[in-house]
Short mmCIF file of C-alpha atoms and ligand atoms in Angstrom, two decimals:
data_model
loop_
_atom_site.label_atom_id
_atom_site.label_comp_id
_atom_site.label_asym_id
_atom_site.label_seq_id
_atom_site.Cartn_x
_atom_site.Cartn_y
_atom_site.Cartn_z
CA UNK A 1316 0.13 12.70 -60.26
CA UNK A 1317 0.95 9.20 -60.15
CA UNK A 1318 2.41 7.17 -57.34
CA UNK A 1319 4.58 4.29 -57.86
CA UNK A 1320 3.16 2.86 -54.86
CA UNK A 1321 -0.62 3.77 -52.60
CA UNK A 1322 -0.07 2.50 -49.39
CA UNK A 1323 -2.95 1.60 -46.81
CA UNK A 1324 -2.04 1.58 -42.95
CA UNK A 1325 0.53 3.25 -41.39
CA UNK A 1326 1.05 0.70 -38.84
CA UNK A 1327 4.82 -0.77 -39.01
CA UNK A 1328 4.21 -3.12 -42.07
CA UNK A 1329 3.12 -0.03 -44.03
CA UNK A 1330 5.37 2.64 -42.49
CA UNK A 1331 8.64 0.27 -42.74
CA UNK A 1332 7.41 -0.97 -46.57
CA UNK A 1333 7.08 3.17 -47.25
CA UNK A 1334 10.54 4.08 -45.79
CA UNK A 1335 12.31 1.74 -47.94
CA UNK A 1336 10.59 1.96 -51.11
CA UNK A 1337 11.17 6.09 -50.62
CA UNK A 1338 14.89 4.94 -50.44
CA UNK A 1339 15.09 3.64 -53.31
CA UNK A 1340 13.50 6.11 -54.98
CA UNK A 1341 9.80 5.08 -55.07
CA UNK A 1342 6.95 7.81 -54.82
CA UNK A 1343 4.68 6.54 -52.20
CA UNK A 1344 1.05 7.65 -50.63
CA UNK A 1345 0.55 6.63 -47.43
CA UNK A 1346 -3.03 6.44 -46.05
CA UNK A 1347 -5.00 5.63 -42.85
CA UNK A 1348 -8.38 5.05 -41.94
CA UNK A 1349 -7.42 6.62 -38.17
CA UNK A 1350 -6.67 9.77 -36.66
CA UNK A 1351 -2.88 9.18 -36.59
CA UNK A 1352 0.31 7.30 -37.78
CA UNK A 1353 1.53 3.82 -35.99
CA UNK A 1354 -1.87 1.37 -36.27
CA UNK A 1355 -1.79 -0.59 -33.18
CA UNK A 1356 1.63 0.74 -31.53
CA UNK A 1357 0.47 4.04 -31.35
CA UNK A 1358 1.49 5.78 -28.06
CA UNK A 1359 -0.22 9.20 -26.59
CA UNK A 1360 1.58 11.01 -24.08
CA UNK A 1361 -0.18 11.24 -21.09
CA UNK A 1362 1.74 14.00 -18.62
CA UNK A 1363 4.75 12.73 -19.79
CA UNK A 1364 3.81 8.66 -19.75
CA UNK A 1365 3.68 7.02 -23.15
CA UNK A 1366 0.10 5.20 -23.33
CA UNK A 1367 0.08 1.95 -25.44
CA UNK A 1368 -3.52 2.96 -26.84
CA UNK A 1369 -4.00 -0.46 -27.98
CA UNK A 1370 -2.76 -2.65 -24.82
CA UNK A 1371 0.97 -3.04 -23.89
CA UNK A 1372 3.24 -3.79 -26.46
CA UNK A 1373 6.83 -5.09 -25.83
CA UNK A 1374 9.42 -5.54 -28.35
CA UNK A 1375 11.18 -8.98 -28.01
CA UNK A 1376 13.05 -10.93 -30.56
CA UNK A 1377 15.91 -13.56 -31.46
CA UNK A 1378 16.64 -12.15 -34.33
CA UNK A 1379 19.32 -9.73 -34.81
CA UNK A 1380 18.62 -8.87 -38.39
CA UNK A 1381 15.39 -7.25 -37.25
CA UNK A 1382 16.86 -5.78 -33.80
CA UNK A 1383 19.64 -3.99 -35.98
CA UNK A 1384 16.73 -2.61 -38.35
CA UNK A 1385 14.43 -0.94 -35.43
CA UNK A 1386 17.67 0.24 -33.53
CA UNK A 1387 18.16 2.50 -36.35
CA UNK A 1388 15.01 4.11 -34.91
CA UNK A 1389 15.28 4.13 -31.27
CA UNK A 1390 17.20 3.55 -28.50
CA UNK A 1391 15.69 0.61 -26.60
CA UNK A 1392 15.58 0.64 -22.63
CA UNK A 1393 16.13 -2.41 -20.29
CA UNK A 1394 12.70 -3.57 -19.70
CA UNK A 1395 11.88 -6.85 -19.17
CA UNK A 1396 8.70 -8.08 -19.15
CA UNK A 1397 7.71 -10.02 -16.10
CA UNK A 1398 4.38 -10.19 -15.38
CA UNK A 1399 1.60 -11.29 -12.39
CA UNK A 1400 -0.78 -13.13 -12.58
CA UNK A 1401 -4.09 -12.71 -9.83
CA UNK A 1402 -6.12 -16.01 -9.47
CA UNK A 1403 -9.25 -14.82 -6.95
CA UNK A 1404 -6.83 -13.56 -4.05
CA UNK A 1405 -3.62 -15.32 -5.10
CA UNK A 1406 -0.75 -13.72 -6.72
CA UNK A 1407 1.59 -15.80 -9.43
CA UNK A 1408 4.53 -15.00 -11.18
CA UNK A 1409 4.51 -15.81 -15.08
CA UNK A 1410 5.25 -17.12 -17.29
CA UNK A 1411 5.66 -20.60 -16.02
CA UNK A 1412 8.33 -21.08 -13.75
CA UNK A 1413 9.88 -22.50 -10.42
CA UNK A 1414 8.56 -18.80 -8.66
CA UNK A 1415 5.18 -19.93 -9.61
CA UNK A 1416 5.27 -23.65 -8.84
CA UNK A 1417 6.86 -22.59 -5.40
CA UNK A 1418 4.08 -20.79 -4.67
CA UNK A 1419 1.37 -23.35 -5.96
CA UNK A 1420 2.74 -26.41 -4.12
CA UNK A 1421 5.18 -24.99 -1.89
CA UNK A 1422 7.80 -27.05 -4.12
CA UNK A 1423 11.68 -26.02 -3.93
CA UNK A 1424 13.70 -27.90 -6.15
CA UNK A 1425 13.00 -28.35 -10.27
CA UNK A 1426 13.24 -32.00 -9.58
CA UNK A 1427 10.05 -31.60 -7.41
CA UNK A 1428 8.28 -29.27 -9.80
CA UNK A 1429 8.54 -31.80 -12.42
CA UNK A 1430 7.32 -34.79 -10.32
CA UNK A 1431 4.38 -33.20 -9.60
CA UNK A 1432 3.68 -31.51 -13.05
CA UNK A 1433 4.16 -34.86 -14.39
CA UNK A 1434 2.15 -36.77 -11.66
CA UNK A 1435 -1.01 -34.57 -12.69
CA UNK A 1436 -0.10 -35.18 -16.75
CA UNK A 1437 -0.20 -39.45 -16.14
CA UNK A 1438 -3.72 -38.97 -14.27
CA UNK A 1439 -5.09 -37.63 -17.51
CA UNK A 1440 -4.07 -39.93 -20.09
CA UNK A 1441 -4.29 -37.81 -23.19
CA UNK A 1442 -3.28 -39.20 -26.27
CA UNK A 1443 -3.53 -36.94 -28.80
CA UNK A 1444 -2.93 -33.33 -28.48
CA UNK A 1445 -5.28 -31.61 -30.99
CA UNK A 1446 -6.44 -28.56 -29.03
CA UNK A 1447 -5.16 -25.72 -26.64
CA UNK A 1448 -6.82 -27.14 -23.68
CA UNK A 1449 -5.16 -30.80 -24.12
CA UNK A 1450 -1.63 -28.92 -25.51
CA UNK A 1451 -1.68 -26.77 -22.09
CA UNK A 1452 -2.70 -30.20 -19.61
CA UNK A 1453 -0.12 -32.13 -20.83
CA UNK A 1454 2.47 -29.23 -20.43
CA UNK A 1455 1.38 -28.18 -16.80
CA UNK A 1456 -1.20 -30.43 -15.83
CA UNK A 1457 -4.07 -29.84 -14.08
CA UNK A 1458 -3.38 -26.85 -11.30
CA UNK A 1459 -1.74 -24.38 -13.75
CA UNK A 1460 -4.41 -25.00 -16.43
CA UNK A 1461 -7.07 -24.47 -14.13
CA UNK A 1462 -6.00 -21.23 -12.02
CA UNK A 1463 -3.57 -19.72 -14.73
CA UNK A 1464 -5.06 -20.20 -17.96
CA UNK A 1465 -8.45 -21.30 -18.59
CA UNK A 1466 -9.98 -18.60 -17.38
CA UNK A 1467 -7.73 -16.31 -19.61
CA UNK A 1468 -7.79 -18.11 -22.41
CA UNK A 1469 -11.64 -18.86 -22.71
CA UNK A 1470 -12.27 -14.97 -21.96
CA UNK A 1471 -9.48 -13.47 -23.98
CA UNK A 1472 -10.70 -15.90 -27.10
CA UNK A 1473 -14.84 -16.02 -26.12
CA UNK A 1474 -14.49 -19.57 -27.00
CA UNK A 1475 -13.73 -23.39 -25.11
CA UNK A 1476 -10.09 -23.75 -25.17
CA UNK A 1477 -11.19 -27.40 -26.83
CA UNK A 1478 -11.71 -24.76 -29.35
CA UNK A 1479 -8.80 -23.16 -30.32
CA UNK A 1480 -5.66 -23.99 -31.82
CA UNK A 1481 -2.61 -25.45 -29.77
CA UNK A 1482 0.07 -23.33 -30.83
CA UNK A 1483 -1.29 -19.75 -28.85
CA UNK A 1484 -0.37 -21.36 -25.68
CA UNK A 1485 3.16 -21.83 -27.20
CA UNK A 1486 3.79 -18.56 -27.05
CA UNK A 1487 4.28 -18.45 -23.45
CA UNK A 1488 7.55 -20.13 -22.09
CA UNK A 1489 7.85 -22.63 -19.14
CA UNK A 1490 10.67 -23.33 -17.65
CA UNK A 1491 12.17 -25.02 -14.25
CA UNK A 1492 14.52 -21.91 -13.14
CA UNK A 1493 13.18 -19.12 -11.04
CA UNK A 1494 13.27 -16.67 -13.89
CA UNK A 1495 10.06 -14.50 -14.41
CA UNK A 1496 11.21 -12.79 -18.16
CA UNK A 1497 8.19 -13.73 -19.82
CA UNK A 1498 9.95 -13.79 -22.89
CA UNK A 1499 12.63 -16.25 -24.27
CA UNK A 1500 14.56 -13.81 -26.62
CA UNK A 1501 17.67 -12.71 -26.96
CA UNK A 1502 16.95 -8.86 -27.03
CA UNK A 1503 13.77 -6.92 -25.36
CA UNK A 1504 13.20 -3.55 -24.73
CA UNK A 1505 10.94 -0.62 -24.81
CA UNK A 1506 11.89 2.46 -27.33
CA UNK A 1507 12.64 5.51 -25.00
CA UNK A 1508 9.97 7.95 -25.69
CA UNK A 1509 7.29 5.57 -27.17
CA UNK A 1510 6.73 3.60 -30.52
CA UNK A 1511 4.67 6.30 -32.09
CA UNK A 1512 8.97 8.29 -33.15
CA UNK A 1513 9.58 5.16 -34.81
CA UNK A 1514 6.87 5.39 -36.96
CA UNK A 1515 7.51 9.38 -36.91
CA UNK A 1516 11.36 8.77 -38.35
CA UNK A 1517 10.19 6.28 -40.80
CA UNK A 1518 7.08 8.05 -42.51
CA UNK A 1519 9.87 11.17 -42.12
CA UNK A 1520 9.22 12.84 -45.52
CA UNK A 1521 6.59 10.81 -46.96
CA UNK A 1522 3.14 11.63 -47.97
CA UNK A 1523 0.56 10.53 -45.37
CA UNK A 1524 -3.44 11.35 -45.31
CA UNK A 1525 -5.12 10.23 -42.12
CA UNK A 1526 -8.95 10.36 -41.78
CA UNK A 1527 -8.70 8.24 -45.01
CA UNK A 1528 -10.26 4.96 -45.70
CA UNK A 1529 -9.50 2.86 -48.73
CA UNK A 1530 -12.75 1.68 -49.66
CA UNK A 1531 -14.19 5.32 -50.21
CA UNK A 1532 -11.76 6.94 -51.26
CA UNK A 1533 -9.15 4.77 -53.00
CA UNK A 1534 -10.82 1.66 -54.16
CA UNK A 1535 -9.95 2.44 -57.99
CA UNK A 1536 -6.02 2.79 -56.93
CA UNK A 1537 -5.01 1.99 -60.14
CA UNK A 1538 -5.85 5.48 -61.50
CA UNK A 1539 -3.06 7.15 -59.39
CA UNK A 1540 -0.57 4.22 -58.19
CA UNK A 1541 0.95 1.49 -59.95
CA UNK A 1542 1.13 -1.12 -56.97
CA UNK A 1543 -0.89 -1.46 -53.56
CA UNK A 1544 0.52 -2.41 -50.28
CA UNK A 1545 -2.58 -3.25 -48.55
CA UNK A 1546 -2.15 -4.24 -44.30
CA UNK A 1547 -6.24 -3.79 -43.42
CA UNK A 1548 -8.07 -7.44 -43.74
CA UNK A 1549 -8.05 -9.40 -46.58
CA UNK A 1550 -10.99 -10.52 -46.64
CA UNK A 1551 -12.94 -7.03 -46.58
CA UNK A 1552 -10.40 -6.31 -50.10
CA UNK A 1553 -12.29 -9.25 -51.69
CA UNK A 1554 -15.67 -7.61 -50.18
CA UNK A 1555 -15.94 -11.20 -48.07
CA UNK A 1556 -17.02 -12.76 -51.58
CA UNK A 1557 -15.19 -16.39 -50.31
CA UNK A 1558 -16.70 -16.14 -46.57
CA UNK A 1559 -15.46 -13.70 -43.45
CA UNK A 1560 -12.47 -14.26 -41.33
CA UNK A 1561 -13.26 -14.64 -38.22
CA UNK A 1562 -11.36 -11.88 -35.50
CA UNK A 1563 -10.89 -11.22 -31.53
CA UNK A 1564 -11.35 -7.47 -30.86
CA UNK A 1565 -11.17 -5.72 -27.76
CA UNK A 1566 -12.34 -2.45 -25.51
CA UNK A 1567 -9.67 -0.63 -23.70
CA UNK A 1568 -10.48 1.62 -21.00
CA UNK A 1569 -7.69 4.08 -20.20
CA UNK A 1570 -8.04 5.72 -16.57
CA UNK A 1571 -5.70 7.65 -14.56
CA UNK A 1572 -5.16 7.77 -10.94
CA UNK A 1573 -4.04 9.89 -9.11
CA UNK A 1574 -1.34 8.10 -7.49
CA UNK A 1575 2.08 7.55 -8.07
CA UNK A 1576 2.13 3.56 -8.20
CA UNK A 1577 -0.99 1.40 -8.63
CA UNK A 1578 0.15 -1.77 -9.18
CA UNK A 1579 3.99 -2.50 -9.00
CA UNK A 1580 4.12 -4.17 -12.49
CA UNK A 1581 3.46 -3.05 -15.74
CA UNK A 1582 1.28 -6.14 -16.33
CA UNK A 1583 -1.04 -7.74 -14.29
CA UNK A 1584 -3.32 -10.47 -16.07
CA UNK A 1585 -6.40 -11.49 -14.49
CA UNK A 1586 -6.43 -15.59 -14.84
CA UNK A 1587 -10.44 -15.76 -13.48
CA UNK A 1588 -13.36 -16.38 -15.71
CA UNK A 1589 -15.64 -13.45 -13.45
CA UNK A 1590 -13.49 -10.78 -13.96
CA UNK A 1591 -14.63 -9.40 -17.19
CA UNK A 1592 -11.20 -7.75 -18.11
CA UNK A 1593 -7.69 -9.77 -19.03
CA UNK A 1594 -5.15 -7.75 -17.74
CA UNK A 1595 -4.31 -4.51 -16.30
CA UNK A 1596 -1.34 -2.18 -17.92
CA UNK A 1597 0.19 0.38 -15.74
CA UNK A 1598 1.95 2.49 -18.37
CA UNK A 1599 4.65 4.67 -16.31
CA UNK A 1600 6.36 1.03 -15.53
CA UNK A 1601 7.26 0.95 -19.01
CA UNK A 1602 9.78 3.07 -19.02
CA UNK A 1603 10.47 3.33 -15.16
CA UNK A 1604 8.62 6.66 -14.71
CA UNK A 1605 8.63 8.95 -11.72
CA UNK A 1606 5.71 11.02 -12.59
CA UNK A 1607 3.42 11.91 -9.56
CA UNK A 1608 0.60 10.49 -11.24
CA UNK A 1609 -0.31 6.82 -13.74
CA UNK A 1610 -2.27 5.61 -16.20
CA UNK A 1611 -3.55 2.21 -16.24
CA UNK A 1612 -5.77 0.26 -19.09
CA UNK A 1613 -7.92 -1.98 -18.04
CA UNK A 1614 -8.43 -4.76 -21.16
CA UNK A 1615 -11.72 -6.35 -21.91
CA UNK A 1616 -11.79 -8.76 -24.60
CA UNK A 1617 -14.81 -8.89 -27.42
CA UNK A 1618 -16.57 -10.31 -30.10
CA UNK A 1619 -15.57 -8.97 -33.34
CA UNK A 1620 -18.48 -8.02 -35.71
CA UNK A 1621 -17.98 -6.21 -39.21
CA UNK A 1622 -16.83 -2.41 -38.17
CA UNK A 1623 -14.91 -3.44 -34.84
CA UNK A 1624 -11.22 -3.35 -34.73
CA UNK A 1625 -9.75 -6.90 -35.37
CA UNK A 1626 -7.19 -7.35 -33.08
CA UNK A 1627 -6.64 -10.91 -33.23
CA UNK A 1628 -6.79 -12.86 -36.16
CA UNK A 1629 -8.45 -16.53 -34.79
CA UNK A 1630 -5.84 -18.79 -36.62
CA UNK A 1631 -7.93 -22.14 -35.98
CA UNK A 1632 -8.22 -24.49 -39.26
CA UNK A 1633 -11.16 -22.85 -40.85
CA UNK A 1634 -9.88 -19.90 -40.96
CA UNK A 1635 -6.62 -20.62 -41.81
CA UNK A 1636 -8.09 -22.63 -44.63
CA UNK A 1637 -10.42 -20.06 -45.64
CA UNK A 1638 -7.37 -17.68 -45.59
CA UNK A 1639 -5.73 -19.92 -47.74
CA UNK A 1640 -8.80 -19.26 -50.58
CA UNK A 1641 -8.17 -15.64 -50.34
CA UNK A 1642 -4.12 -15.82 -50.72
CA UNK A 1643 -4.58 -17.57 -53.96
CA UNK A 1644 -7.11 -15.23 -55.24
CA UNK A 1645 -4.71 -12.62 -53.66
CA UNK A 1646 -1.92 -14.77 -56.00
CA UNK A 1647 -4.09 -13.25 -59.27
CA UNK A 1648 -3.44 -9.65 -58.53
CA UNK A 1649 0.37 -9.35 -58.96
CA UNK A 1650 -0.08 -5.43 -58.40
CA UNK A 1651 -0.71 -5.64 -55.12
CA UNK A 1652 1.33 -6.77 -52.16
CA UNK A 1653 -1.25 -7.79 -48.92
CA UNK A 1654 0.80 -7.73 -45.50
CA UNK A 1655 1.05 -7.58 -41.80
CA UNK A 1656 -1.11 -9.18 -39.60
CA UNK A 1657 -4.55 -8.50 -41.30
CA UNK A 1658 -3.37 -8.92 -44.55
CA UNK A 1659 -1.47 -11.90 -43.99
CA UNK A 1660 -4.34 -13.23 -41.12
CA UNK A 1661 -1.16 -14.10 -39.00
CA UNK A 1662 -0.64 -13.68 -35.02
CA UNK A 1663 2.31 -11.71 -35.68
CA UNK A 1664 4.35 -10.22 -33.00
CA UNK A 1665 5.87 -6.78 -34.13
CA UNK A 1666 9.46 -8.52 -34.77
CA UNK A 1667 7.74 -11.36 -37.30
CA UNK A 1668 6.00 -8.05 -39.21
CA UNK A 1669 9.25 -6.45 -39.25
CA UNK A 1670 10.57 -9.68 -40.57
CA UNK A 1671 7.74 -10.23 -43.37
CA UNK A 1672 8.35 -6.91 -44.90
CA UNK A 1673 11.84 -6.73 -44.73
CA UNK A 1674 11.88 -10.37 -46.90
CA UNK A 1675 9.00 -8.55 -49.06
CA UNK A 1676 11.40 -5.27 -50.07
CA UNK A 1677 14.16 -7.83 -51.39
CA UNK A 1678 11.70 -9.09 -53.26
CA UNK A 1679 9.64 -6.91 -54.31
CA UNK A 1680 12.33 -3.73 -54.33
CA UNK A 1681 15.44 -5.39 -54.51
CA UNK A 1682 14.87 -7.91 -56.97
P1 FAD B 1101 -1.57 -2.58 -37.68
O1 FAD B 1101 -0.77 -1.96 -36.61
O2 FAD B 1101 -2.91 -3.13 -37.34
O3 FAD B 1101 -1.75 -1.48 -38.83
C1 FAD B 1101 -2.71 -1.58 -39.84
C2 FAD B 1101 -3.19 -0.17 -40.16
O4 FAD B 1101 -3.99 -0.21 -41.33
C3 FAD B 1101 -4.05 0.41 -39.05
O5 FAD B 1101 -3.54 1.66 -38.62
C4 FAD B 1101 -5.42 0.54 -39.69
O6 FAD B 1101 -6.15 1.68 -39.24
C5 FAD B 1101 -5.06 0.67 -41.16
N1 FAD B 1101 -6.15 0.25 -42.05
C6 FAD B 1101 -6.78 -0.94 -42.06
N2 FAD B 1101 -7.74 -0.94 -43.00
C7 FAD B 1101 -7.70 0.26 -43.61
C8 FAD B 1101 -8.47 0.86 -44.65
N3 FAD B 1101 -9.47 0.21 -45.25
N4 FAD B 1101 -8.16 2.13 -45.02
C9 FAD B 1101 -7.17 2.81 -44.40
N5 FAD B 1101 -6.43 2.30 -43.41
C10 FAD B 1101 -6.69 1.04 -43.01
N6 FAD B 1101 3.60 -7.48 -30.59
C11 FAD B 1101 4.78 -7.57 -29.93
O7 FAD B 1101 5.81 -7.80 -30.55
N7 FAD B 1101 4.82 -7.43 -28.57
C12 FAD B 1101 3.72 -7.16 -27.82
O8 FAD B 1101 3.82 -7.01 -26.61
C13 FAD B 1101 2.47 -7.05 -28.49
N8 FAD B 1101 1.34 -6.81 -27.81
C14 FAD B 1101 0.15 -6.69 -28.47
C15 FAD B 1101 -0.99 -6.42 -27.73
C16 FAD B 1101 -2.22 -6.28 -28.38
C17 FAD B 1101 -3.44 -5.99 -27.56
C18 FAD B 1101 -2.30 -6.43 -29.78
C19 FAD B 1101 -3.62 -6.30 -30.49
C20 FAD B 1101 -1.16 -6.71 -30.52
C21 FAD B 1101 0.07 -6.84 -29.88
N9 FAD B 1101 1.25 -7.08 -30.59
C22 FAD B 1101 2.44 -7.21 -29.92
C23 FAD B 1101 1.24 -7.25 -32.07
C24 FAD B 1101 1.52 -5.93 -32.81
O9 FAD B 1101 0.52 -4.99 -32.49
C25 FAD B 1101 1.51 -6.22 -34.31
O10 FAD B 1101 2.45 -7.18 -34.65
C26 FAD B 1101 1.81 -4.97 -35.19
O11 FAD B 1101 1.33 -3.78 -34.63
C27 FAD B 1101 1.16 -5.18 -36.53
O12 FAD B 1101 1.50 -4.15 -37.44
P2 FAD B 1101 0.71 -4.05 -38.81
O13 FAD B 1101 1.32 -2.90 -39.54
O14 FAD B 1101 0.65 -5.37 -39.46
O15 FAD B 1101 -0.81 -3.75 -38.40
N1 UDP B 1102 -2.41 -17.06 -21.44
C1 UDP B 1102 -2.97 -17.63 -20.32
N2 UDP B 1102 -2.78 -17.04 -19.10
C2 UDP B 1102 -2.07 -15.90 -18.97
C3 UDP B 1102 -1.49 -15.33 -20.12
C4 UDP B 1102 -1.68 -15.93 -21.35
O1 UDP B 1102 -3.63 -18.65 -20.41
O2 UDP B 1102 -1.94 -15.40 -17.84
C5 UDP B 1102 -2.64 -17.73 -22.75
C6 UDP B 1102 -3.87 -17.15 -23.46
O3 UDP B 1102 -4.50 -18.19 -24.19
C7 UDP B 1102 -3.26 -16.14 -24.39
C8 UDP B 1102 -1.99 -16.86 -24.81
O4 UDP B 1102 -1.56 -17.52 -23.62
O5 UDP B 1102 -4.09 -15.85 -25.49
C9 UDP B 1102 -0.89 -15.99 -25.34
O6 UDP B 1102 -0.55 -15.02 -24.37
P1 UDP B 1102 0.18 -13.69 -24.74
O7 UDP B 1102 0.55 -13.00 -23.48
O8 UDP B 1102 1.25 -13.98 -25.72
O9 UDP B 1102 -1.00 -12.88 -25.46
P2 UDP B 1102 -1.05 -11.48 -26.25
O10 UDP B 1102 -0.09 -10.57 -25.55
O11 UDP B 1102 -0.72 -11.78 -27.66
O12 UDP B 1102 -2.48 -11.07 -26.07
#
């Protein structure tokens, strides 16, 4: 039997690549190396709490191409993500913003936030921003780097934030209004009843082995597909032959209590070097649950070594230029189509995959 297309992971690259490529027609496989569908959204239910197995996960974006798309699959609740953040005994609220300045220098007014952000920034006299460290002092200057993100970011990455690229710290918004939505988007949300039905309604109908790892079973896909969609590292296809990638991984430790509310907020990150873990998730606040118990993972970054999970691709210049090596061999194999965040080594949030793969199918189904 052959299949037009063998598809590895059935994370939301692979699952949303599978669901259109069945609509138009296309016989597809669908494998994964784990136990179930969804990759790293995967939720367990948990006495009636959806578990983010693989740390919290909170659908955001700006763009309403891609909101459209994954409302065709859920209906998305009101959540907004609004975070803590516990400095030795101090509470903050994230991201950035006139809540957390308030509480740093007793400040009231955005005029005086700014004064003495930008008092701390001329003390410093940095010149030329070429590393997270000097991108985050000359945002927030001294106090904010010190108690709200150095500690994070040197644990969360195992490296000196000298060492890693500027843009991660971009991510986070600051702003001068006492608004604590972590996010800057337009639309946010958490699907009612968990991201593992999304992946459910899109693999709906379409051949799926779990338990099933490429590289034993399917290296030689040629013999029963005509194209590969491959979303598992790049690097491992080409059997490392150009050098490895370099990844973040991390242990999650999933523990319920047995109480109704642990910790008021679904987040809580942990901004000191000494405590081991980054952030605490309390599931239930998710989706506003009432259940008599919780479940809370505690998040402990890692090194990555061949065999871990890699959660985060490390997107400094090496790697990005080493990535670059592998695309163009990847350029030589027009049979196969490498995507999401392994197989495109990107720090893609779930909205940019959904994105990449829906500018993939006009290509590569539409065309
Ligand atoms: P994955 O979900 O990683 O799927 C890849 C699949 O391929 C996996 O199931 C894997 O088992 C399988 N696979 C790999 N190799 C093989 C092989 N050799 N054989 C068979 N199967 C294989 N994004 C947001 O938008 N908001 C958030 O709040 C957010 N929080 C996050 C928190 C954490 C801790 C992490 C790690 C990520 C977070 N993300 C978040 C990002 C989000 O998880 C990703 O954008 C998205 O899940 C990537 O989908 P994917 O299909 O590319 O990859
Ligand atoms: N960060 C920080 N302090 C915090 C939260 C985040 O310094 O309390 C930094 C850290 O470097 C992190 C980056 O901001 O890697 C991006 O944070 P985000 O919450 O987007 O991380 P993710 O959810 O992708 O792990």
């Amino acid at each position: 039997m052959k299949y037009d297309y063998l598809i590895v992971g059935t994370g939301l690259y692979g699952a949303i690549f599978a669901h259109e490529a069945t609509k138009r027609g296309k016989k597809c496989l669908v494998i994964d190396k784990r136990d179930h569908i969804g990759g790293n959204i995967y939720c367990e239910d948990v006495d009636g709490i959806n578990v983010h197995k693989y740390g919290a996960h909170i659908f955001h974006t700006s763009n309403k191409e891609v909101w459209d798309y994954i409302n065709q699959f859920a209906e998305f609740n009101n959540f907004v993500n609004s975070p803590v953040a516990v400095y030795k005994d101090e509470l903050y609220n994230l991201p950035f913003n006139m809540n957390t300045f308030n509480k740093l220098w007793g400040v009231i007014t955005p005029e005086q936030a700014k004064t003495k952000i930008q008092e701390q920034i001329d003390e410093l006299n940095i010149e030329e921003i070429t590393n997270l460290e000097d991108q985050a002092l000359s945002l927030v200057g001294t106090d904010v780097y010190e108690k709200l993100i150095k500690g994070y970011t040197e644990k969360q990455w195992g490296r000196d934030a000298k060492e890693l690229p500027s843009f991660i710290i971009k991510r986070l918004p600051l702003r001068f209004t006492y608004d604590n939505n972590y996010f800057n988007d337009k639309y946010q949300g958490i699907p009612v009843g968990g991201y593992t039905k999304i992946i459910e309604k899109l693999l709906d109908g379409i051949e799926v082995k779990l338990n099933t790892d490429f590289f034993k079973e399917y290296r030689d896909f040629e013999k029963i597909a005509d194209k590969l969609v491959f979303t598992g590292m790049i690097d491992e296809y080409f059997d490392y032959k150009l050098g490895v990638l370099e990844y973040r991984s991390l242990r999650f430790e999933h523990e319920k209590k047995d109480c109704v509310n642990y910790q008021g907020s679904a987040v809580v990150n942990y901004t000191e070097k000494d405590v081991p873990y980054t952030r605490i998730i309390e599931h239930k606040h998710f989706e506003f649950g009432t259940q008599d118990s919780t479940v809370i993972t505690r998040e402990y970054p890692k090194d990555w070594s061949k065999g871990d999970e890699p959660y985060y691709p490390i997107n400094n210049e090496r790697n990005n230029d080493l990535f670059e090596k592998y695309k163009e061999l990847a350029s030589n194999h027009e049979n196969i189509v490498f995507g999401g965040r392994l197989g495109n080594y990107k720090y893609y949030d779930m909205d940019k995959v959904i994105e990449s793969v829906l500018d993939v199918v006009k290509v590569e189904l539409d065309k």
